[in-house]
Coordinates of C-alpha atoms in Angstrom, one line a residue:
L1 CA -9.5 -46.3 39.5
E2 CA -12.1 -44.4 41.4
D3 CA -15.5 -46.0 41.6
M4 CA -17.6 -44.1 39.0
K5 CA -20.7 -44.7 41.1
D6 CA -19.6 -41.8 43.2
W7 CA -19.4 -39.5 40.2
E8 CA -23.1 -38.6 40.3
L9 CA -23.4 -38.6 36.5
A10 CA -27.2 -38.6 36.4
E11 CA -27.3 -35.7 38.9
Q12 CA -24.8 -33.7 36.8
E13 CA -27.2 -33.9 33.9
V14 CA -29.3 -31.2 35.7
V15 CA -26.7 -28.5 35.8
E16 CA -24.7 -29.5 32.6
L17 CA -27.6 -30.4 30.3
V18 CA -31.1 -29.3 31.5
Q19 CA -30.3 -25.8 32.7
P20 CA -28.1 -24.8 29.7
A21 CA -30.9 -26.2 27.5
L22 CA -33.5 -24.1 29.2
A23 CA -31.3 -21.0 28.8
L24 CA -30.7 -21.7 25.1
D25 CA -34.3 -22.4 24.4
V26 CA -35.5 -18.9 25.2
S27 CA -35.2 -17.9 21.5
G28 CA -34.7 -21.3 19.9
H29 CA -36.4 -23.4 17.4
A30 CA -38.5 -26.6 17.6
L31 CA -36.5 -29.8 17.5
R32 CA -38.7 -30.9 14.6
D33 CA -40.0 -28.4 12.1
N34 CA -41.4 -29.6 8.7
T35 CA -41.5 -26.0 7.4
H36 CA -37.8 -25.7 7.0
S37 CA -35.7 -26.4 4.0
E38 CA -33.4 -29.3 3.8
S39 CA -30.3 -27.1 4.4
E40 CA -31.9 -25.5 7.4
E41 CA -32.7 -28.9 8.9
V42 CA -29.1 -30.0 8.5
R43 CA -27.8 -26.8 10.1
E44 CA -30.3 -27.0 13.0
A45 CA -29.5 -30.7 13.5
C46 CA -26.0 -29.7 14.6
D47 CA -26.7 -26.6 16.7
D48 CA -26.7 -26.3 20.5
I49 CA -30.5 -26.2 20.8
T50 CA -30.7 -29.7 19.2
K51 CA -27.9 -31.1 21.3
Y52 CA -28.9 -29.7 24.6
K53 CA -32.7 -29.5 24.4
G54 CA -32.9 -32.9 22.7
G55 CA -30.9 -34.5 25.5
A56 CA -32.9 -32.6 28.2
I57 CA -36.2 -33.9 26.8
I58 CA -35.0 -37.4 26.6
F59 CA -33.8 -36.9 30.2
M60 CA -37.3 -35.9 31.1
L61 CA -38.8 -38.9 29.3
H62 CA -36.4 -41.2 31.1
N63 CA -37.6 -39.9 34.5
I64 CA -41.3 -40.3 33.5
L65 CA -40.8 -43.9 32.4
K66 CA -38.3 -44.8 35.1
D67 CA -35.1 -46.9 34.6
D68 CA -36.6 -50.4 33.9
V69 CA -39.2 -49.3 31.4
F70 CA -36.8 -46.9 29.6
K71 CA -34.0 -49.4 29.3
T72 CA -36.3 -52.2 28.2
G73 CA -37.8 -50.0 25.5
L74 CA -34.4 -48.7 24.4
V75 CA -32.9 -52.3 24.1
A76 CA -36.0 -53.4 22.0
Y77 CA -35.7 -50.3 19.8
L78 CA -31.9 -50.8 19.1
S79 CA -32.5 -54.5 18.4
D80 CA -35.4 -54.0 16.0
T81 CA -33.8 -51.2 14.1
R82 CA -30.4 -52.6 13.7
G83 CA -29.3 -51.9 10.1
K84 CA -32.6 -50.2 9.3
I85 CA -33.9 -46.7 8.8
S86 CA -36.2 -45.6 11.7
T87 CA -38.4 -42.8 12.8
P88 CA -39.0 -41.1 16.1
E89 CA -42.6 -42.5 16.2
Y90 CA -41.3 -46.0 16.2
L91 CA -39.2 -45.4 19.3
W92 CA -42.1 -43.6 21.1
N93 CA -44.4 -46.6 20.3
I94 CA -41.9 -49.2 21.6
L95 CA -41.4 -47.2 24.8
Y96 CA -45.2 -46.9 25.2
E97 CA -45.6 -50.7 24.8
A98 CA -43.0 -51.2 27.5
A99 CA -44.8 -48.7 29.8
Q100 CA -48.2 -50.5 29.3
E101 CA -46.8 -53.5 31.1
T102 CA -46.6 -51.3 34.3
D103 CA -48.8 -49.0 36.2
L104 CA -47.0 -45.8 35.2
D105 CA -49.0 -42.6 35.0
L106 CA -48.8 -41.2 31.5
G107 CA -51.7 -38.9 31.9
F108 CA -54.0 -41.0 29.7
Q109 CA -51.9 -40.4 26.6
S110 CA -49.4 -42.2 24.5
V111 CA -45.6 -41.5 24.6
N112 CA -46.0 -40.4 20.9
T113 CA -48.6 -37.8 21.9
I114 CA -46.4 -36.4 24.7
M115 CA -43.2 -36.3 22.6
E116 CA -44.8 -34.9 19.5
E117 CA -45.6 -31.7 21.3
W118 CA -42.3 -31.4 23.2
T119 CA -40.3 -31.9 20.0
G120 CA -42.5 -30.0 17.6
T121 CA -43.0 -26.8 19.7
S122 CA -40.3 -24.2 20.2
G123 CA -39.7 -22.9 23.7
H124 CA -40.8 -24.5 27.0
P125 CA -43.7 -23.8 29.5
T126 CA -43.5 -21.8 32.7
L127 CA -46.0 -23.1 35.2
S128 CA -47.7 -20.7 37.6
V129 CA -48.5 -21.8 41.2
T130 CA -51.1 -20.0 43.3
W131 CA -53.2 -20.8 46.3
N132 CA -56.9 -20.0 46.6
T133 CA -57.5 -20.8 50.3
T134 CA -58.5 -24.4 49.6
H135 CA -56.2 -25.6 46.8
F136 CA -52.9 -25.0 45.1
V137 CA -53.6 -24.2 41.5
I138 CA -51.0 -25.1 38.9
S139 CA -51.5 -23.9 35.4
Q140 CA -49.7 -22.9 32.2
P141 CA -50.3 -20.0 29.9
S142 CA -53.4 -20.4 27.8
S143 CA -51.3 -20.4 24.6
S144 CA -49.2 -23.4 25.8
R145 CA -49.8 -26.8 24.2
W146 CA -47.7 -29.0 26.4
H147 CA -48.6 -32.0 28.5
V148 CA -46.4 -31.3 31.5
P149 CA -45.3 -34.0 34.0
V150 CA -45.4 -32.4 37.4
T151 CA -43.6 -33.8 40.4
Y152 CA -44.2 -32.0 43.7
M153 CA -43.8 -32.2 47.4
L154 CA -45.6 -30.4 50.3
Q155 CA -44.0 -29.3 53.5
N156 CA -46.5 -31.2 55.6
S157 CA -46.7 -34.3 53.4
P158 CA -43.5 -36.3 53.0
G159 CA -42.6 -37.9 49.7
V160 CA -42.7 -36.9 46.0
Q161 CA -46.0 -37.1 44.1
M162 CA -46.6 -37.0 40.4
A163 CA -49.5 -35.5 38.3
W164 CA -50.0 -34.0 34.8
V165 CA -50.9 -30.5 33.7
H166 CA -52.7 -30.6 30.3
P167 CA -53.3 -27.8 27.8
E168 CA -56.1 -25.4 28.8
T169 CA -56.6 -27.1 32.2
S170 CA -55.3 -26.5 35.7
L171 CA -54.1 -29.0 38.3
L172 CA -55.8 -28.6 41.7
I173 CA -54.0 -29.9 44.8
P174 CA -56.2 -29.8 47.9
E175 CA -54.5 -28.0 50.8
I176 CA -56.4 -26.0 53.5
N177 CA -53.4 -24.7 55.6
P178 CA -50.3 -24.8 53.3
Q179 CA -46.8 -23.8 54.3
W180 CA -44.9 -24.4 51.0
I181 CA -45.2 -26.5 47.9
L182 CA -42.2 -27.4 45.7
L183 CA -42.6 -28.4 42.0
N184 CA -40.3 -30.1 39.5
I185 CA -38.4 -32.1 42.1
N186 CA -34.7 -32.4 41.2
Q187 CA -35.5 -30.6 37.9
T188 CA -36.4 -33.7 36.0
G189 CA -39.0 -31.8 33.9
F190 CA -38.1 -29.4 31.1
Y191 CA -40.1 -26.3 32.4
R192 CA -39.8 -23.4 34.8
V193 CA -42.0 -22.6 37.8
N194 CA -43.1 -19.3 39.1
Y195 CA -44.8 -19.1 42.5
E196 CA -47.0 -16.3 43.8
A197 CA -45.3 -13.9 46.2
E198 CA -46.4 -15.6 49.4
L199 CA -45.3 -19.0 48.2
W200 CA -41.8 -17.7 47.2
Q201 CA -41.5 -16.2 50.7
Q202 CA -42.3 -19.5 52.3
L203 CA -39.7 -21.3 50.2
M204 CA -37.1 -18.7 51.1
H205 CA -38.0 -19.1 54.8
Q206 CA -37.4 -22.8 54.6
L207 CA -34.0 -22.3 52.9
N208 CA -32.9 -19.8 55.5
T209 CA -34.0 -22.1 58.4
D210 CA -33.2 -25.6 57.3
L211 CA -32.2 -25.9 53.7
T212 CA -31.8 -29.7 53.8
R213 CA -35.6 -30.0 53.8
I214 CA -35.4 -29.1 50.1
P215 CA -33.4 -31.5 47.9
R216 CA -30.1 -30.1 46.7
L217 CA -31.0 -30.4 43.0
S218 CA -34.2 -28.7 43.7
R219 CA -32.3 -25.9 45.4
A220 CA -30.3 -25.6 42.1
Q221 CA -33.5 -25.6 40.1
L222 CA -35.0 -22.8 42.3
L223 CA -31.9 -20.7 41.8
D224 CA -32.0 -21.2 38.0
D225 CA -35.6 -20.4 37.8
V226 CA -35.3 -17.2 39.9
F227 CA -32.4 -15.9 37.7
A228 CA -34.4 -16.7 34.5
L229 CA -37.6 -15.1 35.8
V230 CA -35.7 -11.9 36.8
Q231 CA -34.2 -11.9 33.3
S232 CA -37.6 -12.1 31.7
G233 CA -39.0 -9.3 34.0
A234 CA -41.4 -11.6 35.9
L235 CA -39.5 -11.1 39.2
S236 CA -37.5 -8.1 40.6
Y237 CA -33.8 -7.8 41.5
D238 CA -35.0 -7.4 45.1
M239 CA -36.4 -10.9 44.9
L240 CA -33.1 -12.2 43.4
L241 CA -31.2 -10.7 46.3
Q242 CA -33.5 -12.1 48.9
F243 CA -33.4 -15.5 47.5
T244 CA -29.7 -15.8 46.9
N245 CA -28.9 -14.6 50.4
Y246 CA -29.5 -18.2 51.6
L247 CA -26.3 -19.1 49.8
R248 CA -24.4 -17.9 52.8
A249 CA -25.2 -21.3 54.4
E250 CA -25.0 -23.4 51.2
T251 CA -22.1 -25.8 50.7
D252 CA -23.4 -28.2 48.1
Y253 CA -21.9 -28.4 44.6
Y254 CA -25.1 -28.2 42.5
P255 CA -26.7 -25.0 43.9
W256 CA -23.3 -23.3 43.7
H257 CA -22.7 -24.5 40.2
T258 CA -26.0 -22.9 39.1
A259 CA -25.6 -19.7 41.2
L260 CA -22.1 -19.0 40.0
R261 CA -22.9 -19.5 36.4
N262 CA -25.8 -17.1 36.6
F263 CA -24.0 -14.5 38.6
Q264 CA -21.2 -14.6 36.1
T265 CA -23.6 -14.0 33.3
L266 CA -25.0 -11.0 35.1
L267 CA -21.5 -9.7 35.8
D268 CA -20.5 -10.0 32.2
N269 CA -23.4 -7.8 31.2
L270 CA -22.4 -5.1 33.7
Y271 CA -18.7 -5.0 33.0
G272 CA -17.6 -1.4 32.6
H273 CA -20.4 0.0 34.8
S274 CA -20.4 1.1 38.5
S275 CA -22.5 -1.9 39.7
Y276 CA -19.9 -4.4 38.5
E277 CA -17.5 -4.2 41.4
L278 CA -20.4 -4.0 43.9
L279 CA -22.0 -7.2 42.6
K280 CA -18.7 -9.0 42.5
Q281 CA -18.0 -8.1 46.2
H282 CA -21.6 -9.3 47.0
V283 CA -20.8 -12.7 45.5
V284 CA -17.5 -12.9 47.4
D285 CA -19.4 -12.3 50.6
L286 CA -21.9 -15.1 49.7
L287 CA -18.9 -17.5 49.0
T288 CA -17.3 -17.1 52.5
K289 CA -18.6 -20.3 54.0
V290 CA -18.3 -22.6 51.0
V291 CA -14.6 -21.4 50.4
E292 CA -13.9 -22.4 54.0
D293 CA -15.7 -25.7 53.4
V294 CA -13.6 -26.7 50.3
G295 CA -10.3 -25.4 51.6
F296 CA -7.2 -25.0 49.5
N297 CA -5.5 -28.4 49.9
R298 CA -6.3 -31.6 48.1
Q299 CA -6.6 -34.8 50.3
P300 CA -5.8 -38.3 48.9
Q301 CA -9.2 -39.6 50.1
D302 CA -11.2 -36.8 48.4
S303 CA -13.9 -38.2 46.1
H304 CA -14.5 -37.0 42.6
M305 CA -17.3 -34.8 43.6
V306 CA -15.3 -33.2 46.4
K307 CA -12.6 -32.4 43.9
L308 CA -15.1 -31.1 41.4
K309 CA -16.6 -28.7 44.0
Q310 CA -13.3 -27.5 45.2
A311 CA -12.2 -26.7 41.6
L312 CA -15.4 -24.9 40.9
I313 CA -15.5 -22.8 44.0
L314 CA -11.8 -21.8 44.0
E315 CA -11.8 -20.9 40.3
R316 CA -14.8 -18.6 40.7
A317 CA -13.7 -17.2 44.1
C318 CA -10.3 -16.3 42.7
G319 CA -12.0 -14.8 39.6
F320 CA -14.1 -12.6 41.9
N321 CA -10.9 -11.5 43.8
H322 CA -11.5 -13.4 47.1
S323 CA -8.5 -12.2 49.2
D324 CA -7.5 -15.6 50.6
C325 CA -7.8 -17.2 47.2
I326 CA -5.5 -14.6 45.7
K327 CA -2.8 -15.2 48.4
R328 CA -3.0 -18.9 48.0
S329 CA -3.0 -18.8 44.2
V330 CA 0.2 -16.7 44.1
S331 CA 1.8 -19.0 46.7
M332 CA 0.8 -22.1 44.6
L333 CA 2.2 -20.5 41.4
R334 CA 5.5 -20.0 43.2
S335 CA 5.6 -23.5 44.5
W336 CA 4.7 -25.0 41.1
M337 CA 7.5 -23.0 39.4
S338 CA 10.1 -24.4 41.7
S339 CA 8.9 -28.0 41.4
T340 CA 7.7 -30.5 38.9
Y341 CA 4.4 -31.4 40.5
F342 CA 1.2 -30.2 38.9
D343 CA -2.3 -31.1 40.2
A344 CA -4.2 -30.4 37.0
D345 CA -7.7 -30.2 38.7
L346 CA -6.7 -27.9 41.5
S347 CA -3.9 -25.9 39.9
T348 CA -6.0 -24.9 36.9
S349 CA -8.5 -23.3 39.3
L350 CA -5.8 -21.2 41.0
F351 CA -3.3 -20.7 38.2
C352 CA -5.3 -17.9 36.5
S353 CA -5.4 -15.8 39.7
G354 CA -1.7 -16.4 40.4
I355 CA -0.8 -15.0 36.9
A356 CA -3.2 -12.1 37.3
N357 CA -1.7 -11.0 40.5
S358 CA 2.0 -11.4 39.6
Q359 CA 4.5 -9.3 37.8
T360 CA 5.0 -9.4 34.0
G361 CA 8.4 -11.1 34.5
V362 CA 6.6 -14.0 36.1
W363 CA 4.3 -14.2 33.1
R364 CA 7.3 -14.5 30.7
A365 CA 8.8 -17.2 32.9
V366 CA 5.6 -19.2 32.8
W367 CA 5.5 -18.8 29.0
N368 CA 9.0 -20.3 28.9
M369 CA 7.8 -23.3 31.0
Y370 CA 4.9 -23.8 28.5
Q371 CA 7.4 -24.3 25.7
Y372 CA 9.3 -27.0 27.6
S373 CA 6.3 -28.9 29.0
V374 CA 5.6 -32.2 27.2
F375 CA 2.3 -33.0 28.9
P376 CA -0.8 -31.9 26.9
S377 CA -2.9 -31.3 30.0
V378 CA -0.3 -29.2 31.7
R379 CA 0.4 -27.2 28.5
A380 CA -3.4 -26.5 28.1
S381 CA -3.6 -25.3 31.7
I382 CA -0.6 -23.0 31.3
L383 CA -1.8 -21.6 28.0
K384 CA -5.2 -20.7 29.5
A385 CA -3.6 -19.1 32.6
L386 CA -1.4 -17.0 30.4
T387 CA -4.5 -15.1 29.2
C388 CA -5.2 -14.0 32.8
T389 CA -2.5 -11.3 33.0
N390 CA -3.6 -7.8 33.7
D391 CA -0.9 -6.4 31.5
H392 CA -2.8 -5.5 28.3
A393 CA 0.4 -4.7 26.4
V394 CA 1.7 -8.2 27.0
L395 CA -1.6 -9.7 26.0
K396 CA -1.7 -7.8 22.7
E397 CA 1.9 -8.8 22.0
F398 CA 1.0 -12.4 22.8
L399 CA -2.1 -12.4 20.5
T400 CA -0.1 -11.0 17.6
N401 CA 2.6 -13.6 17.8
I402 CA 0.5 -16.7 18.5
T403 CA -1.8 -15.9 15.6
S404 CA 1.0 -15.4 13.2
K405 CA 1.3 -18.0 10.5
S406 CA 4.9 -18.4 11.3
A407 CA 4.2 -19.2 14.9
S408 CA 4.9 -22.9 15.6
L409 CA 5.0 -23.0 19.4
V410 CA 1.2 -23.1 19.7
S411 CA -1.0 -25.6 17.8
L412 CA -4.0 -24.5 15.8
K413 CA -6.3 -26.3 18.4
D414 CA -4.5 -24.5 21.3
K415 CA -4.8 -21.1 19.5
T416 CA -8.6 -21.6 19.3
T417 CA -8.8 -22.6 22.9
L418 CA -6.7 -19.6 23.9
L419 CA -8.9 -17.2 22.0
Q420 CA -12.1 -18.7 23.5
T421 CA -10.6 -18.6 27.0
L422 CA -9.5 -15.0 26.6
A423 CA -13.0 -14.1 25.3
S424 CA -14.7 -15.8 28.2
R425 CA -13.6 -13.0 30.6
P426 CA -14.9 -9.4 30.2
S427 CA -11.4 -7.9 30.6
G428 CA -9.9 -10.3 28.2
A429 CA -12.7 -9.7 25.7
E430 CA -12.0 -6.0 25.9
V431 CA -8.3 -6.6 25.0
L432 CA -9.3 -9.0 22.2
F433 CA -11.8 -6.5 20.9
D434 CA -9.3 -3.7 20.6
W435 CA -6.7 -6.0 19.1
L436 CA -9.3 -7.2 16.6
L437 CA -10.3 -3.7 15.6
Q438 CA -6.7 -2.7 15.1
R439 CA -6.2 -5.7 12.8
F440 CA -9.4 -5.0 11.0
T441 CA -8.7 -1.3 10.3
S442 CA -5.1 -2.1 9.1
Q443 CA -6.5 -4.6 6.6
M444 CA -8.9 -2.1 5.3
N445 CA -5.8 0.0 4.5
P446 CA -3.4 -2.7 3.4
I447 CA 0.2 -2.4 4.6
T448 CA 2.7 -2.1 1.8
P449 CA 5.9 -4.2 1.7
E450 CA 7.9 -1.1 2.8
A451 CA 5.6 -0.5 5.7
S452 CA 6.0 -4.1 6.7
N453 CA 9.6 -3.4 7.5
S454 CA 8.9 -0.3 9.5
T455 CA 8.9 0.1 13.2
D456 CA 5.1 -0.3 13.2
A457 CA 5.5 -4.0 12.6
A458 CA 4.2 -6.2 15.3
P459 CA 6.5 -6.6 18.3
S460 CA 8.3 -9.8 18.8
L461 CA 7.6 -12.1 21.8
S462 CA 11.2 -12.5 22.8
V463 CA 11.4 -14.4 26.1
A464 CA 14.3 -15.8 28.1
T465 CA 14.5 -19.4 29.0
P466 CA 15.9 -20.2 32.5
A467 CA 18.3 -22.9 33.2
P468 CA 16.5 -25.9 34.8
Q469 CA 18.5 -25.7 38.0
A470 CA 17.6 -22.0 38.5
Q471 CA 13.8 -22.3 38.2
E472 CA 13.3 -21.7 41.9
N473 CA 14.5 -18.2 41.5
L474 CA 11.9 -17.3 38.8
V475 CA 9.3 -15.7 41.2
P476 CA 10.4 -12.5 42.8
E477 CA 9.7 -11.8 46.4
S478 CA 7.3 -9.0 45.4
V479 CA 5.3 -11.4 43.4
T480 CA 2.1 -10.4 45.1
T481 CA 2.3 -6.8 43.8
P482 CA 0.9 -6.6 40.3
A483 CA 3.1 -4.5 38.0
S484 CA 3.3 -3.8 34.3
T485 CA 7.0 -3.6 34.1
D486 CA 9.2 -6.4 32.6
N487 CA 11.4 -8.0 35.2
S488 CA 13.5 -9.8 32.7
E489 CA 16.6 -9.2 34.7
Q490 CA 15.4 -11.9 37.1
T491 CA 15.9 -14.6 34.5
T492 CA 19.2 -16.5 34.4
A493 CA 22.2 -16.0 32.2
H494 CA 21.3 -19.3 30.4
S495 CA 18.8 -17.6 28.2
L496 CA 17.5 -18.5 24.7
T497 CA 15.6 -16.0 22.6
V498 CA 12.8 -18.0 21.1
R499 CA 11.7 -15.3 18.6
S500 CA 14.4 -12.7 17.9
T501 CA 13.0 -11.1 14.7
A502 CA 9.9 -8.9 14.3
V503 CA 6.8 -10.7 13.2
V504 CA 4.6 -9.0 10.7
S505 CA 0.9 -9.4 11.5
D506 CA -0.7 -11.9 9.2
P507 CA -4.0 -10.8 7.7
L508 CA -7.0 -12.3 9.4
S509 CA -9.4 -14.1 7.1
E510 CA -13.0 -12.9 7.2
D511 CA -14.1 -16.2 8.8
D512 CA -11.5 -15.7 11.5
L513 CA -12.6 -12.1 12.0
L514 CA -16.3 -13.1 12.5
T515 CA -15.5 -16.1 14.6
I516 CA -13.4 -14.1 17.1
L517 CA -16.1 -11.4 17.1
S518 CA -18.7 -14.0 17.9
Y519 CA -16.6 -15.2 20.9
I520 CA -16.4 -11.7 22.4
L521 CA -19.8 -10.3 21.6
P522 CA -21.5 -11.4 24.8
K523 CA -18.9 -9.5 26.8
L524 CA -19.1 -6.2 24.9
T525 CA -21.5 -4.0 27.0
T526 CA -20.4 -0.4 26.7
T527 CA -21.5 2.4 24.3
E528 CA -17.8 3.2 23.8
Q529 CA -17.2 -0.3 22.3
G530 CA -20.2 0.1 20.0
N531 CA -18.9 3.5 18.9
K532 CA -15.5 2.0 18.2
L533 CA -16.9 -0.6 15.9
D534 CA -19.2 2.0 14.2
A535 CA -16.1 4.1 13.5
A536 CA -14.2 1.2 12.1
L537 CA -17.0 0.3 9.8
A538 CA -17.3 3.9 8.6
L539 CA -13.8 3.8 7.1
N540 CA -13.4 3.5 3.4
N541 CA -13.3 -0.3 2.8
T542 CA -11.8 -2.0 -0.2
G543 CA -11.0 -5.5 1.1
I544 CA -14.0 -6.7 3.2
S545 CA -17.0 -8.4 1.6
N546 CA -20.5 -7.0 1.9
S547 CA -21.7 -10.0 3.7
T548 CA -19.0 -9.6 6.4
L549 CA -19.7 -5.9 6.7
A550 CA -23.4 -6.7 7.2
V551 CA -22.6 -9.2 10.0
M552 CA -20.3 -6.6 11.7
K553 CA -23.0 -3.9 11.4
K554 CA -25.5 -6.2 13.1
T555 CA -22.9 -7.0 15.8
A556 CA -22.4 -3.2 16.4
L557 CA -26.2 -2.9 16.9
Q558 CA -26.2 -5.8 19.4
I559 CA -23.4 -4.1 21.3
H560 CA -25.4 -0.9 21.6
Q561 CA -28.4 -2.9 22.7
Q562 CA -26.4 -4.6 25.4
A563 CA -24.9 -1.3 26.5
D564 CA -28.4 0.2 26.7
W565 CA -29.5 -2.6 29.0
A566 CA -26.5 -2.2 31.2
S567 CA -26.9 1.6 31.4
K568 CA -30.6 1.4 32.2
N569 CA -30.3 -1.3 34.8
N570 CA -27.0 -0.2 36.4
A571 CA -28.6 2.3 38.8
N572 CA -31.3 -0.2 39.8
I573 CA -28.8 -3.0 40.5
T574 CA -26.5 -0.6 42.4
T575 CA -29.5 0.4 44.6
W576 CA -30.4 -3.2 45.0
L577 CA -26.9 -4.0 46.3
K578 CA -26.5 -1.0 48.6
N579 CA -29.9 -1.7 50.2
A580 CA -29.2 -5.4 50.7
A581 CA -30.4 -5.4 54.3
A582 CA -33.8 -3.8 53.4
P583 CA -36.5 -6.6 53.1
T584 CA -39.0 -6.7 50.3
V585 CA -42.4 -8.1 51.1
A586 CA -43.2 -9.3 47.6
P587 CA -41.4 -9.6 44.3
T588 CA -42.1 -6.9 41.8
V589 CA -40.9 -6.2 38.3
I590 CA -38.2 -3.5 38.2
S591 CA -37.0 -3.9 34.6
T592 CA -36.7 -6.3 31.7
W593 CA -33.6 -7.3 29.8
A594 CA -33.3 -5.7 26.4
T595 CA -34.0 -7.7 23.3
G596 CA -30.8 -9.0 21.8
V597 CA -28.8 -9.1 25.1
V598 CA -26.9 -12.3 25.2
G599 CA -26.6 -12.3 29.0
G600 CA -28.7 -15.0 30.6
M601 CA -28.0 -17.4 27.8
P602 CA -24.8 -19.1 28.9
T603 CA -22.8 -21.1 26.4
P604 CA -22.6 -24.6 27.7
S605 CA -19.0 -25.9 28.0
P606 CA -17.4 -29.0 29.5
S607 CA -16.3 -28.5 33.1
G608 CA -13.6 -31.1 33.1
A609 CA -15.9 -33.8 34.5
V610 CA -17.7 -36.4 32.6
Q611 CA -20.8 -34.6 31.6
S612 CA -23.4 -37.4 31.1
S613 CA -24.1 -41.0 32.0
L614 CA -23.6 -43.7 29.4
T615 CA -27.3 -44.1 28.8
M616 CA -27.8 -40.4 28.2
S617 CA -24.8 -40.1 26.1
I618 CA -26.0 -42.8 23.8
L619 CA -29.4 -41.2 23.6
V620 CA -28.2 -37.7 22.8
V621 CA -26.1 -39.1 20.0
I622 CA -28.8 -41.4 18.6
L623 CA -31.8 -39.3 19.2
S624 CA -30.7 -35.7 19.0
F625 CA -29.1 -36.1 15.6
T626 CA -31.2 -38.8 14.0
L627 CA -34.7 -38.3 15.4
F628 CA -34.8 -34.5 15.8

């Protein structure tokens, strides 16, 4: 087994826990709120805010107290409370007792005082950094109530230093001739940082001259803060372009993890608008060096982190239509179909692009192979890849058949995964939205038994199964040319029709309807989509409850809000991309994101790697659900 010391579990907490928590916390609730009813407390104890923010705040406390004190206090807490009911205050007091045996700087306050504010207040602070010719001035908004642990480093002073910013006070750091200052080293604190224009310029200059002077996790933190500050309107798109240009030289996993997640969110909100393709091409240009760095081949000696970076970069590069990635993905798909070897980590990254850039006959052949695969991980990868086809007719046929009650080839769990995967891409969400509306309107005008037997019934997903010895002939020579025609003639004579009869669409339950709608909502960004839902809701309804209709009307309003944001900002972003070479002296506010837009609030999801260290996993389970 590979040595897990090389898995960088603690470092992964930053991009897999802290950054998603900050994004979710923009419009979230406090971890502890005594004004809520018991039912609200139970519901909030299980939501993403509690899981992610709870873990992120414990992560911050862990870094304040350091390993030895934190572990000593945790062991004492678990020993003292075994078989007993406990309170958060009891844990904070035990940790404070352990800290008093050391010279740790807690800002002249107890752990309980610190944590009471972080768990009892919604949101998080944004620290402001300015320079007044003699000092750096670090402050938080006057309305903030947090005691903020600030780690910082100066360009001309090596090492990381630590201080506290208290409510209604500013932290002054003497500096007569500064070059740059960097806060929240390795993003161990749960807050954002906004520098004045000149200080941002100095940080950008450092990244473009020698990026190694800034720690890699801090580079990821800077990127995450810039995207968030642009989203809030505090910085401009010009600033975002300037800052992310340094990525042309970046090859580390963590900054790219952050950048690609945020770029994807921005792209999702622009799908269907003219700036979408321009932005996608811009990201492809930024990816050039790191794609060359990771390569397309897996080496036996590759570490876990090398594999993780390669999977991340190739998955996103292929998704953005990187030309080399498309060629390799189609070639890899062909090789896989003629062999039995399947590298789950690498193949999953390229599989989607291979399917998207192949003919429909190849899609059907891969579907056959899904049915005969006995390995769960391989089946899951194939199923996700099948949603990547650009043939919308095949996708709709696929959706109708796999969601049929009589469908037995796909498990309920895999159906859920498939729908979520399809909804995760704007093009897939578009297909899923149209399919969902068709099902919704047909249920509002129920199909009679006679109509069920008509030619309007859902089409069957009849596929041919190749003989095992003929699998190498499944991929046609023209596989790199996308087409919407069915190349079924290229399958062998040893065929088996899996579904030979028409399948009548089973009615969707209202819960299923709303669940699928929630999956695709973040990707619905055009006025046309909002109008389609409005039209469906305007039909005479006899079978949908008022509560479901209310949710759908609210959803339609959110779609229109997202479309308004995209329409208003599309021209600005297009100009931003076309004038990429034009420098901007200082960041300015161009526009703000519309209220209700989901973009900028990524839904955290596992990346295939272990997401947290053992200590943090225990804490999130124990503390997020029992203390908060």
